[in-house]
Every structure is written in structure tokens, then in C-alpha cells.
PDB file of C-alpha atoms in Angstrom:
ATOM      1  CA  UNK A 124       0.000   0.000   0.000  1.00  0.00           C
ATOM      2  CA  UNK A 125       1.405   3.378  -0.976  1.00  0.00           C
ATOM      3  CA  UNK A 126      -1.122   5.807   0.479  1.00  0.00           C
ATOM      4  CA  UNK A 127      -3.358   6.135   3.537  1.00  0.00           C
ATOM      5  CA  UNK A 128      -6.396   8.427   3.549  1.00  0.00           C
ATOM      6  CA  UNK A 129      -8.040   9.174   6.898  1.00  0.00           C
ATOM      7  CA  UNK A 130     -11.487  10.737   6.610  1.00  0.00           C
ATOM      8  CA  UNK A 131     -13.434  12.622   9.244  1.00  0.00           C
ATOM      9  CA  UNK A 132     -17.138  11.681   9.242  1.00  0.00           C
ATOM     10  CA  UNK A 133     -19.481  14.472  10.412  1.00  0.00           C
ATOM     11  CA  UNK A 134     -19.581  17.532   8.128  1.00  0.00           C
ATOM     12  CA  UNK A 135     -16.854  16.013   5.937  1.00  0.00           C
ATOM     13  CA  UNK A 136     -18.563  12.913   4.549  1.00  0.00           C
ATOM     14  CA  UNK A 137     -22.087  13.454   5.834  1.00  0.00           C
ATOM     15  CA  UNK A 138     -24.303  16.153   7.281  1.00  0.00           C
ATOM     16  CA  UNK A 139     -25.900  14.700  10.416  1.00  0.00           C
ATOM     17  CA  UNK A 140     -28.446  17.540  10.764  1.00  0.00           C
ATOM     18  CA  UNK A 141     -28.252  17.646  14.557  1.00  0.00           C
ATOM     19  CA  UNK A 142     -28.372  13.889  15.160  1.00  0.00           C
ATOM     20  CA  UNK A 143     -24.907  13.831  16.737  1.00  0.00           C
ATOM     21  CA  UNK A 144     -26.014  16.239  19.448  1.00  0.00           C
ATOM     22  CA  UNK A 145     -29.196  14.206  19.881  1.00  0.00           C
ATOM     23  CA  UNK A 146     -27.031  11.108  20.439  1.00  0.00           C
ATOM     24  CA  UNK A 147     -25.036  12.844  23.172  1.00  0.00           C
ATOM     25  CA  UNK A 148     -28.176  14.134  24.871  1.00  0.00           C
ATOM     26  CA  UNK A 149     -29.826  10.712  24.695  1.00  0.00           C
ATOM     27  CA  UNK A 150     -26.743   8.987  26.108  1.00  0.00           C
ATOM     28  CA  UNK A 151     -26.576  11.553  28.911  1.00  0.00           C
ATOM     29  CA  UNK A 152     -30.263  10.994  29.736  1.00  0.00           C
ATOM     30  CA  UNK A 153     -29.745   7.228  29.909  1.00  0.00           C
ATOM     31  CA  UNK A 154     -26.944   7.691  32.426  1.00  0.00           C
ATOM     32  CA  UNK A 155     -28.269  10.603  34.497  1.00  0.00           C
ATOM     33  CA  UNK A 156     -31.960   9.636  34.365  1.00  0.00           C
ATOM     34  CA  UNK A 157     -32.788  13.138  33.155  1.00  0.00           C
ATOM     35  CA  UNK A 158     -32.076  15.282  30.109  1.00  0.00           C
ATOM     36  CA  UNK A 159     -29.022  17.547  30.180  1.00  0.00           C
ATOM     37  CA  UNK A 160     -29.535  21.116  31.332  1.00  0.00           C
ATOM     38  CA  UNK A 161     -26.865  22.403  28.972  1.00  0.00           C
ATOM     39  CA  UNK A 162     -26.644  21.344  25.315  1.00  0.00           C
ATOM     40  CA  UNK A 163     -23.612  19.356  24.183  1.00  0.00           C
ATOM     41  CA  UNK A 164     -20.717  21.283  22.671  1.00  0.00           C
ATOM     42  CA  UNK A 165     -18.897  19.350  19.962  1.00  0.00           C
ATOM     43  CA  UNK A 166     -16.456  21.621  18.019  1.00  0.00           C
ATOM     44  CA  UNK A 167     -14.491  18.701  16.590  1.00  0.00           C
ATOM     45  CA  UNK A 168     -13.896  17.082  19.999  1.00  0.00           C
ATOM     46  CA  UNK A 169     -13.940  13.346  20.720  1.00  0.00           C
ATOM     47  CA  UNK A 170     -16.927  11.551  22.213  1.00  0.00           C
ATOM     48  CA  UNK A 171     -15.002  10.884  25.418  1.00  0.00           C
ATOM     49  CA  UNK A 172     -14.278  14.581  25.909  1.00  0.00           C
ATOM     50  CA  UNK A 173     -17.739  15.753  24.847  1.00  0.00           C
ATOM     51  CA  UNK A 174     -19.459  13.459  27.338  1.00  0.00           C
ATOM     52  CA  UNK A 175     -17.060  14.271  30.179  1.00  0.00           C
ATOM     53  CA  UNK A 176     -17.648  17.974  29.643  1.00  0.00           C
ATOM     54  CA  UNK A 177     -21.417  17.366  29.702  1.00  0.00           C
ATOM     55  CA  UNK A 178     -21.159  15.617  33.076  1.00  0.00           C
ATOM     56  CA  UNK A 179     -19.055  18.460  34.480  1.00  0.00           C
ATOM     57  CA  UNK A 180     -21.336  21.146  33.047  1.00  0.00           C
ATOM     58  CA  UNK A 181     -24.426  19.505  34.548  1.00  0.00           C
ATOM     59  CA  UNK A 182     -22.730  18.571  37.856  1.00  0.00           C
ATOM     60  CA  UNK A 183     -23.367  14.871  37.277  1.00  0.00           C
ATOM     61  CA  UNK A 184     -20.868  12.278  38.573  1.00  0.00           C
ATOM     62  CA  UNK A 185     -18.956  10.697  35.709  1.00  0.00           C
ATOM     63  CA  UNK A 186     -20.220   7.088  35.454  1.00  0.00           C
ATOM     64  CA  UNK A 187     -16.983   5.889  33.854  1.00  0.00           C
ATOM     65  CA  UNK A 188     -16.146   5.275  30.225  1.00  0.00           C
ATOM     66  CA  UNK A 189     -17.497   1.708  29.801  1.00  0.00           C
ATOM     67  CA  UNK A 190     -21.019   2.769  30.836  1.00  0.00           C
ATOM     68  CA  UNK A 191     -20.788   5.956  28.777  1.00  0.00           C
ATOM     69  CA  UNK A 192     -19.624   3.990  25.744  1.00  0.00           C
ATOM     70  CA  UNK A 193     -22.564   1.599  26.104  1.00  0.00           C
ATOM     71  CA  UNK A 194     -24.997   4.519  26.359  1.00  0.00           C
ATOM     72  CA  UNK A 195     -23.544   6.161  23.244  1.00  0.00           C
ATOM     73  CA  UNK A 196     -23.836   2.921  21.299  1.00  0.00           C
ATOM     74  CA  UNK A 197     -27.467   2.482  22.336  1.00  0.00           C
ATOM     75  CA  UNK A 198     -28.308   6.070  21.455  1.00  0.00           C
ATOM     76  CA  UNK A 199     -26.568   5.815  18.085  1.00  0.00           C
ATOM     77  CA  UNK A 200     -28.438   2.650  17.130  1.00  0.00           C
ATOM     78  CA  UNK A 201     -31.747   4.140  18.255  1.00  0.00           C
ATOM     79  CA  UNK A 202     -31.258   7.328  16.230  1.00  0.00           C
ATOM     80  CA  UNK A 203     -29.929   5.775  13.007  1.00  0.00           C
ATOM     81  CA  UNK A 204     -33.396   5.761  11.338  1.00  0.00           C
ATOM     82  CA  UNK A 205     -33.781   9.478  12.136  1.00  0.00           C
ATOM     83  CA  UNK A 206     -30.314  10.129  10.705  1.00  0.00           C
ATOM     84  CA  UNK A 207     -31.358   8.467   7.443  1.00  0.00           C
ATOM     85  CA  UNK A 208     -34.429  10.685   7.391  1.00  0.00           C
ATOM     86  CA  UNK A 209     -32.836  14.080   8.049  1.00  0.00           C
ATOM     87  CA  UNK A 210     -29.142  13.630   7.201  1.00  0.00           C
ATOM     88  CA  UNK A 211     -27.444  13.345   3.826  1.00  0.00           C
ATOM     89  CA  UNK A 212     -24.171  12.656   2.054  1.00  0.00           C
ATOM     90  CA  UNK A 213     -22.303  15.858   1.261  1.00  0.00           C
ATOM     91  CA  UNK A 214     -21.789  16.972  -2.363  1.00  0.00           C
ATOM     92  CA  UNK A 215     -19.347  14.868  -4.369  1.00  0.00           C
ATOM     93  CA  UNK A 216     -18.463  12.556  -1.500  1.00  0.00           C
ATOM     94  CA  UNK A 217     -19.845   9.292  -2.862  1.00  0.00           C
ATOM     95  CA  UNK A 218     -18.317   9.865  -6.294  1.00  0.00           C
ATOM     96  CA  UNK A 219     -14.905  10.782  -4.833  1.00  0.00           C
ATOM     97  CA  UNK A 220     -14.925   7.711  -2.605  1.00  0.00           C
ATOM     98  CA  UNK A 221     -15.868   5.503  -5.563  1.00  0.00           C
ATOM     99  CA  UNK A 222     -13.027   6.784  -7.714  1.00  0.00           C
ATOM    100  CA  UNK A 223     -10.438   6.375  -4.976  1.00  0.00           C
ATOM    101  CA  UNK A 224     -11.791   2.951  -3.992  1.00  0.00           C
ATOM    102  CA  UNK A 225     -10.765   1.581  -7.399  1.00  0.00           C
ATOM    103  CA  UNK A 226      -7.089   2.298  -6.646  1.00  0.00           C
ATOM    104  CA  UNK A 227      -5.590  -0.811  -5.110  1.00  0.00           C
ATOM    105  CA  UNK A 228      -2.623   1.104  -3.702  1.00  0.00           C
ATOM    106  CA  UNK A 229      -4.790   3.382  -1.512  1.00  0.00           C
ATOM    107  CA  UNK A 230      -6.215   2.520   1.918  1.00  0.00           C
ATOM    108  CA  UNK A 231      -9.219   4.577   3.014  1.00  0.00           C
ATOM    109  CA  UNK A 232     -10.162   4.656   6.684  1.00  0.00           C
ATOM    110  CA  UNK A 233     -11.538   7.159   9.176  1.00  0.00           C
ATOM    111  CA  UNK A 234     -10.252   9.344  11.984  1.00  0.00           C
ATOM    112  CA  UNK A 235     -13.271  10.678  13.835  1.00  0.00           C
ATOM    113  CA  UNK A 236     -14.402  11.910  17.218  1.00  0.00           C
ATOM    114  CA  UNK A 237     -17.237   9.371  17.102  1.00  0.00           C
ATOM    115  CA  UNK A 238     -16.878   6.065  18.891  1.00  0.00           C
ATOM    116  CA  UNK A 239     -16.216   3.259  16.396  1.00  0.00           C
ATOM    117  CA  UNK A 240     -19.724   1.811  16.569  1.00  0.00           C
ATOM    118  CA  UNK A 241     -21.414   5.154  15.914  1.00  0.00           C
ATOM    119  CA  UNK A 242     -19.025   6.004  13.087  1.00  0.00           C
ATOM    120  CA  UNK A 243     -20.047   2.718  11.466  1.00  0.00           C
ATOM    121  CA  UNK A 244     -23.733   3.437  12.117  1.00  0.00           C
ATOM    122  CA  UNK A 245     -23.475   6.850  10.472  1.00  0.00           C
ATOM    123  CA  UNK A 246     -21.657   5.527   7.417  1.00  0.00           C
ATOM    124  CA  UNK A 247     -24.028   2.564   7.076  1.00  0.00           C
ATOM    125  CA  UNK A 248     -27.037   4.893   7.196  1.00  0.00           C
ATOM    126  CA  UNK A 249     -25.968   6.137   3.745  1.00  0.00           C
ATOM    127  CA  UNK A 250     -24.294   2.967   2.395  1.00  0.00           C
ATOM    128  CA  UNK A 251     -20.789   4.434   2.654  1.00  0.00           C
ATOM    129  CA  UNK A 252     -19.238   1.830   4.946  1.00  0.00           C
ATOM    130  CA  UNK A 253     -17.936  -0.355   2.104  1.00  0.00           C
ATOM    131  CA  UNK A 254     -15.403   2.254   1.048  1.00  0.00           C
ATOM    132  CA  UNK A 255     -13.444   2.070   4.314  1.00  0.00           C
ATOM    133  CA  UNK A 256     -11.227  -0.329   6.229  1.00  0.00           C
ATOM    134  CA  UNK A 257     -12.627   0.583   9.617  1.00  0.00           C
ATOM    135  CA  UNK A 258     -10.011  -1.507  11.454  1.00  0.00           C
ATOM    136  CA  UNK A 259      -7.322   0.891  10.232  1.00  0.00           C
ATOM    137  CA  UNK A 260      -9.027   3.947  11.728  1.00  0.00           C
ATOM    138  CA  UNK A 261      -9.085   5.687  15.097  1.00  0.00           C
ATOM    139  CA  UNK A 262     -12.099   6.821  17.070  1.00  0.00           C
ATOM    140  CA  UNK A 263     -13.453   8.995  19.835  1.00  0.00           C
ATOM    141  CA  UNK A 264     -13.410   6.104  22.275  1.00  0.00           C
ATOM    142  CA  UNK A 265      -9.668   5.686  21.880  1.00  0.00           C
ATOM    143  CA  UNK A 266      -8.669   8.969  23.527  1.00  0.00           C
ATOM    144  CA  UNK A 267     -10.093  12.239  24.815  1.00  0.00           C
ATOM    145  CA  UNK A 268      -7.473  14.094  22.781  1.00  0.00           C
ATOM    146  CA  UNK A 269      -8.134  14.143  19.045  1.00  0.00           C
ATOM    147  CA  UNK A 270      -4.429  14.791  18.476  1.00  0.00           C
ATOM    148  CA  UNK A 271      -3.763  11.153  19.467  1.00  0.00           C
ATOM    149  CA  UNK A 272      -6.006   9.693  16.791  1.00  0.00           C
ATOM    150  CA  UNK A 273      -3.954  10.257  13.635  1.00  0.00           C
ATOM    151  CA  UNK A 274      -0.890   8.630  15.192  1.00  0.00           C
ATOM    152  CA  UNK A 275      -3.012   5.712  16.385  1.00  0.00           C
ATOM    153  CA  UNK A 276      -4.644   5.188  12.973  1.00  0.00           C
ATOM    154  CA  UNK A 277      -1.261   5.234  11.237  1.00  0.00           C
ATOM    155  CA  UNK A 278       0.064   2.610  13.642  1.00  0.00           C
ATOM    156  CA  UNK A 279      -2.978   0.388  13.091  1.00  0.00           C
ATOM    157  CA  UNK A 280      -2.721   0.712   9.316  1.00  0.00           C
ATOM    158  CA  UNK A 281       0.986  -0.081   9.411  1.00  0.00           C
ATOM    159  CA  UNK A 282       0.320  -3.310  11.322  1.00  0.00           C
ATOM    160  CA  UNK A 283      -2.548  -4.325   9.045  1.00  0.00           C
ATOM    161  CA  UNK A 284      -0.778  -3.596   5.765  1.00  0.00           C
ATOM    162  CA  UNK A 285       2.889  -4.157   6.709  1.00  0.00           C
ATOM    163  CA  UNK A 286       3.662  -0.697   5.368  1.00  0.00           C
ATOM    164  CA  UNK A 287       5.090   2.587   6.590  1.00  0.00           C
ATOM    165  CA  UNK A 288       2.706   5.550   6.646  1.00  0.00           C
ATOM    166  CA  UNK A 289       4.230   8.948   7.282  1.00  0.00           C
ATOM    167  CA  UNK A 290       3.671  12.557   6.222  1.00  0.00           C
ATOM    168  CA  UNK A 291       4.662  11.731   2.641  1.00  0.00           C
ATOM    169  CA  UNK A 292       1.853   9.219   2.097  1.00  0.00           C
ATOM    170  CA  UNK A 293      -0.808   9.891   4.758  1.00  0.00           C
ATOM    171  CA  UNK A 294      -3.579  12.442   4.276  1.00  0.00           C
ATOM    172  CA  UNK A 295      -6.338  13.513   6.641  1.00  0.00           C
ATOM    173  CA  UNK A 296      -9.522  14.944   5.140  1.00  0.00           C
ATOM    174  CA  UNK A 297     -11.542  16.982   7.643  1.00  0.00           C
ATOM    175  CA  UNK A 298     -13.571  20.121   8.215  1.00  0.00           C
ATOM    176  CA  UNK A 299     -12.423  21.671  11.497  1.00  0.00           C
ATOM    177  CA  UNK A 300      -9.283  23.309  12.883  1.00  0.00           C
ATOM    178  CA  UNK A 301      -9.024  20.341  15.265  1.00  0.00           C
ATOM    179  CA  UNK A 302      -8.744  18.028  12.231  1.00  0.00           C
ATOM    180  CA  UNK A 303      -6.007  20.276  10.859  1.00  0.00           C
ATOM    181  CA  UNK A 304      -4.114  20.364  14.163  1.00  0.00           C
ATOM    182  CA  UNK A 305      -4.425  16.589  14.625  1.00  0.00           C
ATOM    183  CA  UNK A 306      -3.021  15.972  11.151  1.00  0.00           C
ATOM    184  CA  UNK A 307      -0.121  18.370  11.681  1.00  0.00           C
ATOM    185  CA  UNK A 308       0.765  16.880  15.057  1.00  0.00           C
ATOM    186  CA  UNK A 309       0.186  13.311  13.879  1.00  0.00           C
ATOM    187  CA  UNK A 310       2.529  13.493  10.903  1.00  0.00           C
ATOM    188  CA  UNK A 311       0.029  13.703   8.061  1.00  0.00           C
ATOM    189  CA  UNK A 312      -0.878  15.995   5.232  1.00  0.00           C
ATOM    190  CA  UNK A 313      -4.279  17.710   5.585  1.00  0.00           C
ATOM    191  CA  UNK A 314      -6.914  18.494   2.989  1.00  0.00           C
ATOM    192  CA  UNK A 315      -9.595  20.607   4.657  1.00  0.00           C
ATOM    193  CA  UNK A 316     -13.116  21.003   3.320  1.00  0.00           C
ATOM    194  CA  UNK A 317     -15.229  24.008   4.304  1.00  0.00           C
ATOM    195  CA  UNK A 318     -18.420  21.958   4.614  1.00  0.00           C
ATOM    196  CA  UNK A 319     -18.742  22.447   8.371  1.00  0.00           C
ATOM    197  CA  UNK A 320     -19.041  25.608  10.435  1.00  0.00           C
ATOM    198  CA  UNK A 321     -15.458  26.777   9.834  1.00  0.00           C
ATOM    199  CA  UNK A 322     -14.668  28.969   6.828  1.00  0.00           C
ATOM    200  CA  UNK A 323     -11.961  28.418   4.244  1.00  0.00           C
ATOM    201  CA  UNK A 324      -9.919  31.246   5.768  1.00  0.00           C
ATOM    202  CA  UNK A 325     -10.213  29.764   9.271  1.00  0.00           C
ATOM    203  CA  UNK A 326      -9.039  26.380   8.006  1.00  0.00           C
ATOM    204  CA  UNK A 327      -6.073  27.954   6.217  1.00  0.00           C
ATOM    205  CA  UNK A 328      -5.180  29.904   9.348  1.00  0.00           C
ATOM    206  CA  UNK A 329      -5.189  26.649  11.304  1.00  0.00           C
ATOM    207  CA  UNK A 330      -2.493  25.308   8.978  1.00  0.00           C
ATOM    208  CA  UNK A 331      -4.311  23.331   6.285  1.00  0.00           C
ATOM    209  CA  UNK A 332      -2.132  22.409   3.302  1.00  0.00           C
ATOM    210  CA  UNK A 333      -5.099  22.627   0.950  1.00  0.00           C
ATOM    211  CA  UNK A 334      -8.649  23.893   1.470  1.00  0.00           C
ATOM    212  CA  UNK A 335     -11.587  22.973  -0.758  1.00  0.00           C
ATOM    213  CA  UNK A 336     -15.016  24.566  -0.607  1.00  0.00           C
ATOM    214  CA  UNK A 337     -16.498  21.057  -0.959  1.00  0.00           C
ATOM    215  CA  UNK A 338     -15.921  17.916  -3.046  1.00  0.00           C
ATOM    216  CA  UNK A 339     -18.384  18.690  -5.820  1.00  0.00           C
ATOM    217  CA  UNK A 340     -15.637  19.038  -8.453  1.00  0.00           C
ATOM    218  CA  UNK A 341     -14.979  15.296  -8.441  1.00  0.00           C
ATOM    219  CA  UNK A 342     -11.857  15.037 -10.583  1.00  0.00           C
ATOM    220  CA  UNK A 343     -10.200  18.022  -8.914  1.00  0.00           C
ATOM    221  CA  UNK A 344     -11.033  16.722  -5.430  1.00  0.00           C
ATOM    222  CA  UNK A 345      -9.613  13.271  -6.193  1.00  0.00           C
ATOM    223  CA  UNK A 346      -6.446  14.823  -7.619  1.00  0.00           C
ATOM    224  CA  UNK A 347      -5.971  17.086  -4.602  1.00  0.00           C
ATOM    225  CA  UNK A 348      -6.673  14.358  -2.051  1.00  0.00           C
ATOM    226  CA  UNK A 349      -4.187  12.017  -3.736  1.00  0.00           C
ATOM    227  CA  UNK A 350      -1.615  14.829  -3.818  1.00  0.00           C
ATOM    228  CA  UNK A 351      -1.437  15.044  -7.585  1.00  0.00           C
TER     229      UNK A 351
END
């Protein structure tokens, strides 16, 4: 394998239309036996950090990660039908993934703040899961700090494919400054897409190598993502 692509999920591949925040609120309610007083704040953070901050904000004792993970999984499964109803695949994404998927030398996986099970649920809601080797990715259950995830995904991919993935052949595709920072600190190139709440100028200021408005120009997006 000569190239590793690590995709963010929410606002990069799909628009979840508020379902992510509904998942956090539902998981919180399962654990605290009441809805949260304060809404979840995501901002490109990992699920572990988002949920811990919710417990602190609402003065609820942290029930521990295993119980929180279980609650997030249950909430994600419960809300998948609603995600299919209100969410959608972002412009050009499916076509870009299809083109890259035909290249045997490229591994596509994900680096996301979602726990692994909910990342899979979100991708499966729109029949995108077949484009990715999920075992080579890294997820919001792996660490509170998103900066850890790129390094972890590279290590997993190296073990799975008996290859070396470094800054010359690893690219993160994401939509937030946290994605940009994680790529820079994790030894990867970054292609940022301004399909989330952050503008093109904000993504450039964060250090993105390349910024695209979206992926609707299929051939150009594929060329940029593959570094050509």
C-alpha cells in the first residue's frame, strides 16, 4: 500500500443535521436519568471529551467510560433511522470515494471523534461503509485528545498492511481546525473542506495544506486528495 487516507465523518462525509447532538443528549439521559440542562458542545472534539464535559457542566458524577460507551452505542443505534431521514451525504463525497476505492494502492479509513460503533452506524445509514477499512481507523473512544487519533490510525494501518505511513503518504480529510491540528501533530498531510461551520480562511489559518469549498468538483477533489 502506498497511500493512507483518513477521513473525518461528520460535516466532511455526511451532514448529520443535529443527530450527533441528539445522540449525546440521549446517552446523557440514559446515564443521568434526566435530560441535560446544557446542550452538548462538539467543536471537533472526541466523544469521550464531549461526554465528560457534559457531566461536568451539569454537575453529574462521571459514570466511567465503559457505561458511557454503552450509552452512546445504544443512542446511536436508536437514532440511526432518524439520521437516514434528516441527514445526507455531502456533495461529491460518494463519487470521490468511488473513484479512490478503485485504486488498489490506496487505503481509506476514518479518523473521527465518534466512537467506532457510531461512526459505522453513520456511514451505514448512507451505504458508505464499504469504502473504508474501519479496522485501520481511530475513534473517539480511543482517547479524549483528538491529536492522538492520527498517530493511532497510522500505527494500526501499518500493522494491518505491513507498510510505513508517514507525512509523505498519509492524508487527513476533515472540516475543522481540530482536524487540521491533529493531522499536523500526527505526521500527516491535511486536505480541509469548508463543509462544516469553519470557513476556508479559518481552516487555512489553522495550517491546512489545501482547502476545498467542498468535493463537488470530483476530478479536482480526487487529484488534490491524492496529492497530484
